[in-house]
Structures are given as structure tokens and as C-alpha cells.
Coordinates of C-alpha atoms in Angstrom, one line a residue:
M1 CA -0.5 -0.2 -0.2
S2 CA 1.3 3.4 -1.3
R3 CA 1.3 6.4 1.6
A4 CA -0.8 9.0 0.5
G5 CA 1.4 11.1 -2.8
E6 CA 2.8 8.4 -3.3
R7 CA 2.6 6.1 -7.1
P8 CA 3.2 2.3 -6.4
G9 CA 6.4 1.6 -7.3
S10 CA 7.8 4.7 -6.8
G11 CA 9.4 7.5 -4.4
G12 CA 8.4 10.2 -6.0
S13 CA 5.0 12.0 -5.2
V14 CA 2.6 13.1 -7.7
D15 CA 0.7 16.0 -8.6
K16 CA -1.5 17.2 -5.3
D17 CA -4.0 19.5 -8.5
Q18 CA -6.3 17.1 -9.4
V19 CA -10.0 17.4 -11.7
E20 CA -13.1 15.3 -10.4
V21 CA -14.4 13.6 -13.8
T22 CA -18.1 11.7 -14.5
I23 CA -17.8 8.8 -16.4
W24 CA -19.1 9.6 -20.2
G25 CA -19.4 6.5 -21.6
I26 CA -17.9 2.7 -21.7
K27 CA -16.2 2.1 -25.8
P28 CA -15.6 -1.0 -27.6
G29 CA -12.7 -0.7 -29.3
A30 CA -10.2 -3.1 -31.7
Q31 CA -7.7 -3.5 -28.6
G32 CA -10.6 -4.1 -25.1
S33 CA -13.2 -1.8 -24.5
S34 CA -12.4 1.9 -22.9
V35 CA -13.5 4.0 -20.4
I36 CA -14.3 6.7 -21.5
L37 CA -13.7 10.2 -18.1
A38 CA -15.1 13.2 -18.9
D39 CA -13.4 16.3 -17.3
S40 CA -16.7 19.2 -18.1
A41 CA -14.9 21.6 -16.5
N42 CA -12.1 22.3 -19.3
G43 CA -14.2 19.9 -23.0
R44 CA -11.8 17.4 -21.8
V45 CA -11.7 13.5 -21.8
L46 CA -9.7 10.5 -21.4
Q47 CA -9.9 7.3 -22.3
I48 CA -8.5 4.3 -20.7
I49 CA -8.7 1.3 -22.0
I50 CA -10.3 -1.2 -19.7
G51 CA -11.4 -5.7 -19.7
I52 CA -14.9 -6.5 -20.9
P53 CA -15.3 -8.2 -17.8
E54 CA -14.8 -4.5 -16.0
A55 CA -16.6 -2.1 -18.9
L56 CA -19.3 -4.7 -18.2
S57 CA -19.2 -4.3 -14.2
I58 CA -19.1 -0.5 -14.8
L59 CA -22.1 0.0 -17.4
F60 CA -23.9 -2.3 -15.3
R61 CA -24.2 -0.7 -12.7
L62 CA -24.2 3.3 -14.9
N63 CA -27.5 1.3 -16.1
N64 CA -29.2 -0.1 -12.7
Q65 CA -28.8 -3.6 -13.8
S66 CA -27.9 -6.8 -11.4
F67 CA -27.4 -10.0 -11.5
G68 CA -28.6 -12.7 -9.0
R69 CA -25.2 -12.7 -7.2
P70 CA -22.6 -10.4 -6.2
M71 CA -19.8 -9.3 -8.7
T72 CA -16.2 -8.5 -7.1
H73 CA -16.8 -4.5 -7.0
D74 CA -20.5 -5.3 -5.5
L75 CA -18.4 -7.4 -2.9
F76 CA -15.3 -4.8 -2.0
A77 CA -18.7 -2.4 -1.6
S78 CA -20.1 -5.0 0.6
T79 CA -16.6 -5.4 2.7
F80 CA -16.0 -1.9 2.9
E81 CA -19.7 -1.3 4.3
A82 CA -19.5 -4.2 6.8
V83 CA -16.8 -3.2 9.1
G84 CA -17.4 0.5 9.2
A85 CA -15.0 1.6 5.9
V86 CA -16.7 4.8 3.0
V87 CA -15.2 5.2 0.0
D88 CA -13.9 9.1 0.2
S89 CA -13.2 9.2 -3.4
V90 CA -10.6 7.7 -6.4
T91 CA -7.7 9.1 -7.8
I92 CA -5.7 8.3 -11.7
N93 CA -2.4 9.3 -10.4
D94 CA 0.0 8.5 -12.5
L95 CA 0.6 7.8 -16.6
Q96 CA 3.4 5.1 -16.7
D97 CA 4.2 3.6 -20.5
G98 CA 1.6 4.4 -21.0
T99 CA -0.1 2.2 -17.7
F100 CA -2.4 4.4 -15.8
F101 CA -2.7 3.8 -12.4
A102 CA -5.2 4.1 -9.6
R103 CA -5.5 5.1 -5.6
I104 CA -9.3 4.4 -3.8
G105 CA -8.5 6.5 -0.4
V106 CA -10.5 5.6 2.6
T107 CA -11.6 6.4 5.6
T108 CA -11.7 3.2 7.9
P109 CA -12.0 3.4 11.7
A110 CA -8.3 3.7 12.4
G111 CA -8.4 6.6 9.7
E112 CA -7.4 7.5 6.6
R113 CA -5.5 5.1 4.2
I114 CA -4.6 4.7 0.3
I115 CA -5.7 1.7 -1.2
D116 CA -3.7 1.3 -4.9
A117 CA -6.0 -0.2 -7.5
R118 CA -6.1 -0.9 -11.1
P119 CA -9.0 2.1 -12.4
S120 CA -10.6 0.3 -13.7
D121 CA -11.5 -1.5 -10.6
A122 CA -11.4 1.9 -8.8
I123 CA -14.5 3.5 -10.9
A124 CA -16.8 0.1 -10.6
I125 CA -15.8 0.6 -6.4
A126 CA -16.2 4.9 -7.5
I127 CA -19.5 4.3 -9.1
R128 CA -20.8 1.7 -6.4
T129 CA -20.1 3.7 -3.3
G130 CA -20.9 6.8 -4.4
A131 CA -17.4 8.1 -4.6
R132 CA -15.8 10.9 -6.6
I133 CA -13.6 10.1 -9.1
Y134 CA -10.7 12.3 -9.4
V135 CA -7.9 12.7 -12.0
A136 CA -4.3 13.9 -11.5
E137 CA -4.1 17.0 -13.8
S138 CA -0.5 15.8 -14.5
V139 CA -2.0 12.6 -16.5
M140 CA -5.0 14.9 -17.7
A141 CA -1.7 17.2 -19.8
E142 CA -0.6 14.0 -20.8
A143 CA -3.4 11.3 -22.0
A144 CA -6.3 13.7 -22.3
Y145 CA -8.1 15.4 -25.1
A146 CA -10.7 17.6 -26.1
A147 CA -14.1 17.0 -26.5
P148 CA -15.1 15.7 -30.6
G149 CA -18.3 17.5 -30.5
G150 CA -18.5 19.3 -26.5
L151 CA -19.9 16.6 -24.0
E152 CA -22.6 16.5 -24.5
E153 CA -24.5 12.8 -23.5
Q154 CA -24.5 10.3 -25.8
D155 CA -27.1 9.2 -27.6
E156 CA -25.6 5.9 -28.6
D157 CA -26.7 2.6 -26.5
L158 CA -23.9 1.6 -24.6
F159 CA -24.9 -1.7 -23.2
E160 CA -25.7 -3.0 -27.0
E161 CA -22.7 -2.5 -28.1
V162 CA -20.7 -4.4 -25.7
T163 CA -23.0 -7.1 -25.4
G164 CA -25.5 -7.1 -28.5
A165 CA -27.9 -6.8 -26.0
D166 CA -31.4 -5.5 -27.5
E167 CA -31.9 -2.0 -27.2
E168 CA -35.0 -1.4 -25.1
S169 CA -32.6 -3.3 -22.3
E170 CA -31.5 0.0 -21.2
I171 CA -34.2 2.8 -22.7
D172 CA -37.4 0.6 -21.1
G173 CA -35.1 0.3 -18.0
E174 CA -35.9 -3.1 -17.5
A175 CA -33.6 -5.5 -15.9
P176 CA -31.7 -8.0 -18.8
S177 CA -33.3 -10.8 -20.5
E178 CA -32.4 -14.1 -19.7
D179 CA -31.0 -14.4 -23.2
E180 CA -28.9 -11.1 -22.2
M181 CA -28.2 -12.1 -19.2
R182 CA -26.4 -15.8 -21.4
K183 CA -24.6 -13.7 -23.8
F184 CA -22.8 -12.2 -20.7
R185 CA -22.4 -15.2 -18.2
S186 CA -20.3 -16.7 -21.6
I187 CA -17.9 -13.2 -21.9
L188 CA -17.4 -14.0 -18.3
R189 CA -17.0 -18.2 -18.7
D190 CA -14.1 -17.4 -21.1
A191 CA -13.2 -14.6 -19.5
G192 CA -12.0 -17.1 -16.3
L193 CA -14.9 -15.3 -13.8
E194 CA -17.6 -17.4 -13.3

């Protein structure tokens, strides 16, 4: 576990300036899915390539959909709550050789703690706990780009793009169909996660 202000695997400090971001969307791509984080104040977006299971975990939560059994990120959120810990924030705090690093800020009965994490896991936990998401300004300066056409709300059916599911599942707020669940479970089994 790194101390606050230190990046994983080094003794150097991280830029203290950070910006709050929101999840703009999940996009499939040739190299894997990406989570797109939006810095609305400055009109920038940051794309982080993540695995399909993590993308689906984030996407399902964004769409208020769930499974009969808790997924790993649900388990972590429940565990934090059970031990009296509060997830305060997550921060994408470093970028080294094309790899993003993150940390989760937690207040526990024993005091404040910083936990190193992959950005995808940190974001998935943040949306389950209501924690704010930040990116170090140094990371934004290096990797973010101006949002094409502004930061209007996405009009695409991202759930359909990632899973191939029927468009009405997301629009109507209905639970996924059995066929959609089978497709998702198949993805999890192929990835060795179920």
C-alpha cells in the first residue's frame, strides 16, 4: 500500500492538482473496451482501455442492472460497508509507459488509508459507493484530449454496443433478458471470471 501522495512502485510524489471527472461512457474497440472520463469544466476527455469484464461491471451499474449474485466489485463495496469503511474518492494518479495507476481513498475506523488499484476496479467501486472520481492534472495534461463535438450526453446505446443486447433493455430500464444474461455469463466464463 502506498502512502498518500506516492505513486505505486516509486518514492516520487504525485502532482497534488487534480480534476473531478464523470464517466462519459464505455466504448468497445479493437484493443478492448474503454472507459471515457469527462472533465466537463475544461472540455476534455480521458480514454482508459480496460478489460471487458470490468467494462461490463461499470456499464451494468451505470444502467442500474444487477445479477442474482454479487460481482467482485459489489463484494468489495459491501465489505467496505461491513467493516465501517467509507470510500471517499478514487484518483487516477499516474501514467507510466502507457499504463494508468489509481488509488482509492478510504476512511476506516483506524484512520485514512490509500489503496493502490487498477483504474477500472477503482471506477467500478466508486460508482457502487458514490465516491467522487478524480484525475491528476499531470495525467490529464499528458493523455486527455478535447472532447469532439463537446460533452453532450451520449445518445448511443452503449449496453447494446458492448453486449449485443436489445436496445430496449437500457431505454426502458428493464432488467436484462435471459438471453442477454447468457451472453454476459458466457463472456465471464471465457475470461475465467465465473
